[in-house]
Amino acid sequence: RLDERCDRSRGLVEGEGSPLNADGFDDESPGTVDIRAVTRLAYAQEIRRVGELLHSGLSVLVSCDKAVVRHVWEAMVAASGRVARTDAWPSADDTLPDSDDGAGYPYPYPYLARLRTLLREQEALGAPNVIVLPYLDVVADRTGMVPTGAVGALVEILHEAQDAVLLAFVDPSLPVSAIVAQRFSSRI
C-alpha cells in the first residue's frame, strides 16, 4: 500500500546519510532534498501501475497519505498518456461563483455540483481525459462529518458517469463508503 511506502520515504528524506540517488537531490542547493523527486522515486512502481490502468480506461482509487498525493498524481496521469482535468475539485482557497450550481448550500454540495457538471462535459466531449479527485475522502467518508445526503449525491454522480476515467485519492485513516469505492475498477 502507498501509505506504507510513505512512512519509508519519510525516513529516507529525514534521516542523515540517506541512501538516495542523485535524482533525489536538488542540484542548485547541495545537501537539500527535492521532495517531489524523492516521492516519485519511492512510488515509481505504483505510478507506472496506475498509469497503465488509466491508459486502459480504468478508474483508479488510490489510498495514500495526503502528503503524497500532490507529488504523484501528475506523474500517474502523465504515465497514462491522458490529459488531467483537475478542475473538478477546487483547492481550499478557491471560491465558487454565485449560481444555481450548489452555491448557497453548505459544504460539500457546491463541490458536488461542480463535479457533476465536469462529468457531464467530459461525457459530451468523449476526450481521453482523466478527472483527478485528490480529496475524494472528504466527501465520501463514513465518520459522520459529511452529511449523509452528500455521500448519496456523490454515489449518484459517480455512478451516472460510468465511462469517465477517474483518478481519486483517499486517506487510509478515513473510511470510505463501499458503494463509492465500487465505482473504481482498481484500488491501490
mmCIF file of C-alpha atoms in Angstrom:
data_model
loop_
_atom_site.group_PDB
_atom_site.id
_atom_site.type_symbol
_atom_site.label_atom_id
_atom_site.label_comp_id
_atom_site.label_asym_id
_atom_site.label_seq_id
_atom_site.Cartn_x
_atom_site.Cartn_y
_atom_site.Cartn_z
ATOM 1 C CA ARG A 1 0.000 0.000 0.000
ATOM 2 C CA LEU A 2 1.122 3.504 -0.736
ATOM 3 C CA ASP A 3 0.762 4.675 2.857
ATOM 4 C CA GLU A 4 3.358 2.108 3.996
ATOM 5 C CA ARG A 5 5.815 3.404 1.392
ATOM 6 C CA CYS A 6 5.142 6.949 2.590
ATOM 7 C CA ASP A 7 6.469 6.035 6.015
ATOM 8 C CA ARG A 8 9.581 4.520 4.449
ATOM 9 C CA SER A 9 10.186 7.515 2.169
ATOM 10 C CA ARG A 10 9.848 9.918 5.116
ATOM 11 C CA GLY A 11 12.637 8.011 6.811
ATOM 12 C CA LEU A 12 14.850 8.363 3.743
ATOM 13 C CA VAL A 13 14.239 12.087 3.480
ATOM 14 C CA GLU A 14 14.573 12.881 7.161
ATOM 15 C CA GLY A 15 17.395 10.502 8.067
ATOM 16 C CA GLU A 16 21.032 11.532 7.956
ATOM 17 C CA GLY A 17 23.167 9.749 5.402
ATOM 18 C CA SER A 18 20.117 8.727 3.395
ATOM 19 C CA PRO A 19 20.894 6.266 0.594
ATOM 20 C CA LEU A 20 19.205 8.444 -2.059
ATOM 21 C CA ASN A 21 20.470 8.519 -5.614
ATOM 22 C CA ALA A 22 21.275 11.722 -7.472
ATOM 23 C CA ASP A 23 17.669 12.102 -8.707
ATOM 24 C CA GLY A 24 16.571 12.854 -5.140
ATOM 25 C CA PHE A 25 18.804 15.872 -4.688
ATOM 26 C CA ASP A 26 18.355 19.446 -5.824
ATOM 27 C CA ASP A 27 21.378 20.398 -7.982
ATOM 28 C CA GLU A 28 21.121 24.090 -7.093
ATOM 29 C CA SER A 29 21.360 23.561 -3.344
ATOM 30 C CA PRO A 30 23.741 20.754 -2.402
ATOM 31 C CA GLY A 31 22.518 18.877 0.621
ATOM 32 C CA THR A 32 18.839 19.661 0.141
ATOM 33 C CA VAL A 33 16.329 17.101 -0.982
ATOM 34 C CA ASP A 34 13.744 17.565 -3.733
ATOM 35 C CA ILE A 35 10.729 16.016 -2.022
ATOM 36 C CA ARG A 36 8.769 15.666 -5.279
ATOM 37 C CA ALA A 37 11.604 13.748 -6.955
ATOM 38 C CA VAL A 38 12.188 11.533 -3.926
ATOM 39 C CA THR A 39 8.491 10.765 -3.573
ATOM 40 C CA ARG A 40 8.191 9.900 -7.261
ATOM 41 C CA LEU A 41 11.259 7.702 -6.989
ATOM 42 C CA ALA A 42 9.829 5.914 -3.936
ATOM 43 C CA TYR A 43 6.488 5.345 -5.697
ATOM 44 C CA ALA A 44 7.783 4.676 -9.212
ATOM 45 C CA GLN A 45 6.244 1.199 -9.376
ATOM 46 C CA GLU A 46 2.816 2.447 -8.242
ATOM 47 C CA ILE A 47 2.994 5.428 -10.617
ATOM 48 C CA ARG A 48 3.659 3.085 -13.556
ATOM 49 C CA ARG A 49 0.874 0.700 -12.499
ATOM 50 C CA VAL A 50 -1.711 3.468 -12.084
ATOM 51 C CA GLY A 51 -0.609 4.940 -15.430
ATOM 52 C CA GLU A 52 -1.199 1.586 -17.132
ATOM 53 C CA LEU A 53 -4.659 1.252 -15.594
ATOM 54 C CA LEU A 54 -5.665 4.782 -16.577
ATOM 55 C CA HIS A 55 -4.286 4.232 -20.085
ATOM 56 C CA SER A 56 -6.553 1.193 -20.351
ATOM 57 C CA GLY A 57 -9.554 3.364 -19.485
ATOM 58 C CA LEU A 58 -9.975 2.090 -15.942
ATOM 59 C CA SER A 59 -10.745 4.347 -12.989
ATOM 60 C CA VAL A 60 -8.376 4.064 -10.038
ATOM 61 C CA LEU A 61 -8.888 4.740 -6.333
ATOM 62 C CA VAL A 62 -5.564 5.288 -4.551
ATOM 63 C CA SER A 63 -5.266 5.023 -0.781
ATOM 64 C CA CYS A 64 -2.318 7.078 0.440
ATOM 65 C CA ASP A 65 -1.242 9.811 2.795
ATOM 66 C CA LYS A 66 -2.363 13.308 1.713
ATOM 67 C CA ALA A 67 1.266 14.453 1.684
ATOM 68 C CA VAL A 68 1.964 12.022 -1.160
ATOM 69 C CA VAL A 69 -0.953 12.984 -3.429
ATOM 70 C CA ARG A 70 0.409 16.317 -4.616
ATOM 71 C CA HIS A 71 3.694 14.720 -5.623
ATOM 72 C CA VAL A 72 2.397 11.706 -7.570
ATOM 73 C CA TRP A 73 -0.885 12.495 -9.320
ATOM 74 C CA GLU A 74 0.700 14.378 -12.233
ATOM 75 C CA ALA A 75 3.187 11.569 -12.834
ATOM 76 C CA MET A 76 0.379 8.992 -12.739
ATOM 77 C CA VAL A 77 -1.630 10.865 -15.363
ATOM 78 C CA ALA A 78 1.475 11.518 -17.491
ATOM 79 C CA ALA A 79 2.287 7.796 -17.419
ATOM 80 C CA SER A 80 -1.196 7.108 -18.801
ATOM 81 C CA GLY A 81 -0.736 9.321 -21.857
ATOM 82 C CA ARG A 82 -4.001 11.076 -20.996
ATOM 83 C CA VAL A 83 -4.733 14.675 -20.076
ATOM 84 C CA ALA A 84 -5.625 15.602 -16.489
ATOM 85 C CA ARG A 85 -8.758 17.519 -15.592
ATOM 86 C CA THR A 86 -8.184 18.900 -12.121
ATOM 87 C CA ASP A 87 -10.953 21.465 -12.020
ATOM 88 C CA ALA A 88 -13.475 19.011 -10.564
ATOM 89 C CA TRP A 89 -12.283 19.590 -7.045
ATOM 90 C CA PRO A 90 -11.338 23.166 -6.207
ATOM 91 C CA SER A 91 -8.435 23.900 -3.948
ATOM 92 C CA ALA A 92 -9.122 25.074 -0.418
ATOM 93 C CA ASP A 93 -8.702 28.736 -1.377
ATOM 94 C CA ASP A 94 -10.999 28.583 -4.439
ATOM 95 C CA THR A 95 -14.331 30.321 -4.255
ATOM 96 C CA LEU A 96 -17.274 29.156 -6.273
ATOM 97 C CA PRO A 97 -19.261 31.678 -8.300
ATOM 98 C CA ASP A 98 -22.800 32.592 -7.309
ATOM 99 C CA SER A 99 -25.133 30.482 -9.398
ATOM 100 C CA ASP A 100 -27.636 27.683 -9.116
ATOM 101 C CA ASP A 101 -24.909 25.021 -9.218
ATOM 102 C CA GLY A 102 -24.753 24.432 -5.485
ATOM 103 C CA ALA A 103 -23.810 27.926 -4.302
ATOM 104 C CA GLY A 104 -25.711 28.916 -1.212
ATOM 105 C CA TYR A 105 -25.688 25.365 0.095
ATOM 106 C CA PRO A 106 -23.288 24.188 2.788
ATOM 107 C CA TYR A 107 -20.136 22.235 2.080
ATOM 108 C CA PRO A 108 -19.754 19.887 0.176
ATOM 109 C CA TYR A 109 -22.699 20.499 -2.140
ATOM 110 C CA PRO A 110 -21.002 23.189 -4.288
ATOM 111 C CA TYR A 111 -18.154 20.755 -4.941
ATOM 112 C CA LEU A 112 -20.569 18.006 -5.879
ATOM 113 C CA ALA A 113 -22.367 20.326 -8.300
ATOM 114 C CA ARG A 114 -19.034 21.189 -9.904
ATOM 115 C CA LEU A 115 -18.125 17.506 -10.225
ATOM 116 C CA ARG A 116 -21.487 16.664 -11.822
ATOM 117 C CA THR A 117 -21.029 19.460 -14.382
ATOM 118 C CA LEU A 118 -17.494 18.352 -15.216
ATOM 119 C CA LEU A 119 -18.524 14.716 -15.658
ATOM 120 C CA ARG A 120 -21.336 15.734 -18.000
ATOM 121 C CA GLU A 121 -18.923 17.908 -20.010
ATOM 122 C CA GLN A 122 -16.473 15.022 -20.135
ATOM 123 C CA GLU A 123 -19.137 12.653 -21.405
ATOM 124 C CA ALA A 124 -20.143 15.110 -24.145
ATOM 125 C CA LEU A 125 -16.530 15.635 -25.238
ATOM 126 C CA GLY A 126 -15.580 11.972 -25.229
ATOM 127 C CA ALA A 127 -11.972 13.101 -24.798
ATOM 128 C CA PRO A 128 -9.332 10.804 -23.297
ATOM 129 C CA ASN A 129 -9.055 12.810 -20.108
ATOM 130 C CA VAL A 130 -8.574 11.689 -16.541
ATOM 131 C CA ILE A 131 -10.600 13.514 -13.939
ATOM 132 C CA VAL A 132 -8.431 13.877 -10.843
ATOM 133 C CA LEU A 133 -10.140 13.937 -7.439
ATOM 134 C CA PRO A 134 -7.364 14.483 -4.884
ATOM 135 C CA TYR A 135 -9.685 14.704 -1.863
ATOM 136 C CA LEU A 136 -12.482 12.229 -2.527
ATOM 137 C CA ASP A 137 -12.454 11.049 1.083
ATOM 138 C CA VAL A 138 -13.593 14.399 2.461
ATOM 139 C CA VAL A 139 -16.976 13.814 0.814
ATOM 140 C CA ALA A 140 -17.093 10.014 0.848
ATOM 141 C CA ASP A 141 -16.137 9.281 4.446
ATOM 142 C CA ARG A 142 -18.386 7.459 6.895
ATOM 143 C CA THR A 143 -17.299 9.233 10.069
ATOM 144 C CA GLY A 144 -20.449 11.331 10.277
ATOM 145 C CA MET A 145 -18.612 14.564 9.441
ATOM 146 C CA VAL A 146 -20.187 14.715 5.963
ATOM 147 C CA PRO A 147 -23.978 14.859 5.603
ATOM 148 C CA THR A 148 -25.463 11.525 4.529
ATOM 149 C CA GLY A 149 -27.190 13.272 1.639
ATOM 150 C CA ALA A 150 -23.822 14.407 0.295
ATOM 151 C CA VAL A 151 -22.493 10.856 0.238
ATOM 152 C CA GLY A 152 -25.669 9.729 -1.532
ATOM 153 C CA ALA A 153 -25.286 12.544 -4.074
ATOM 154 C CA LEU A 154 -21.652 11.579 -4.655
ATOM 155 C CA VAL A 155 -22.644 7.957 -5.272
ATOM 156 C CA GLU A 156 -25.259 9.059 -7.786
ATOM 157 C CA ILE A 157 -22.853 11.421 -9.571
ATOM 158 C CA LEU A 158 -20.043 8.871 -9.803
ATOM 159 C CA HIS A 159 -22.243 6.006 -10.949
ATOM 160 C CA GLU A 160 -24.003 8.144 -13.599
ATOM 161 C CA ALA A 161 -20.676 8.667 -15.342
ATOM 162 C CA GLN A 162 -19.501 5.079 -15.793
ATOM 163 C CA ASP A 163 -17.450 5.899 -18.892
ATOM 164 C CA ALA A 164 -15.433 8.682 -17.268
ATOM 165 C CA VAL A 165 -11.894 7.760 -16.241
ATOM 166 C CA LEU A 166 -11.273 8.899 -12.686
ATOM 167 C CA LEU A 167 -8.159 9.061 -10.542
ATOM 168 C CA ALA A 168 -9.233 9.590 -6.945
ATOM 169 C CA PHE A 169 -7.307 9.643 -3.702
ATOM 170 C CA VAL A 170 -8.422 8.743 -0.199
ATOM 171 C CA ASP A 171 -6.577 8.888 3.080
ATOM 172 C CA PRO A 172 -6.185 5.406 4.601
ATOM 173 C CA SER A 173 -7.263 6.747 8.013
ATOM 174 C CA LEU A 174 -10.715 7.793 6.727
ATOM 175 C CA PRO A 175 -13.258 5.080 5.976
ATOM 176 C CA VAL A 176 -14.838 5.474 2.538
ATOM 177 C CA SER A 177 -18.292 4.201 1.710
ATOM 178 C CA ALA A 178 -18.087 0.810 -0.018
ATOM 179 C CA ILE A 179 -20.516 1.888 -2.713
ATOM 180 C CA VAL A 180 -18.253 4.833 -3.576
ATOM 181 C CA ALA A 181 -15.202 2.558 -3.711
ATOM 182 C CA GLN A 182 -17.064 0.119 -6.006
ATOM 183 C CA ARG A 183 -17.211 2.795 -8.719
ATOM 184 C CA PHE A 184 -13.466 2.326 -9.261
ATOM 185 C CA SER A 185 -12.221 -0.612 -11.331
ATOM 186 C CA SER A 186 -8.937 -0.718 -9.450
ATOM 187 C CA ARG A 187 -7.906 0.131 -5.920
ATOM 188 C CA ILE A 188 -4.294 0.642 -4.970
#
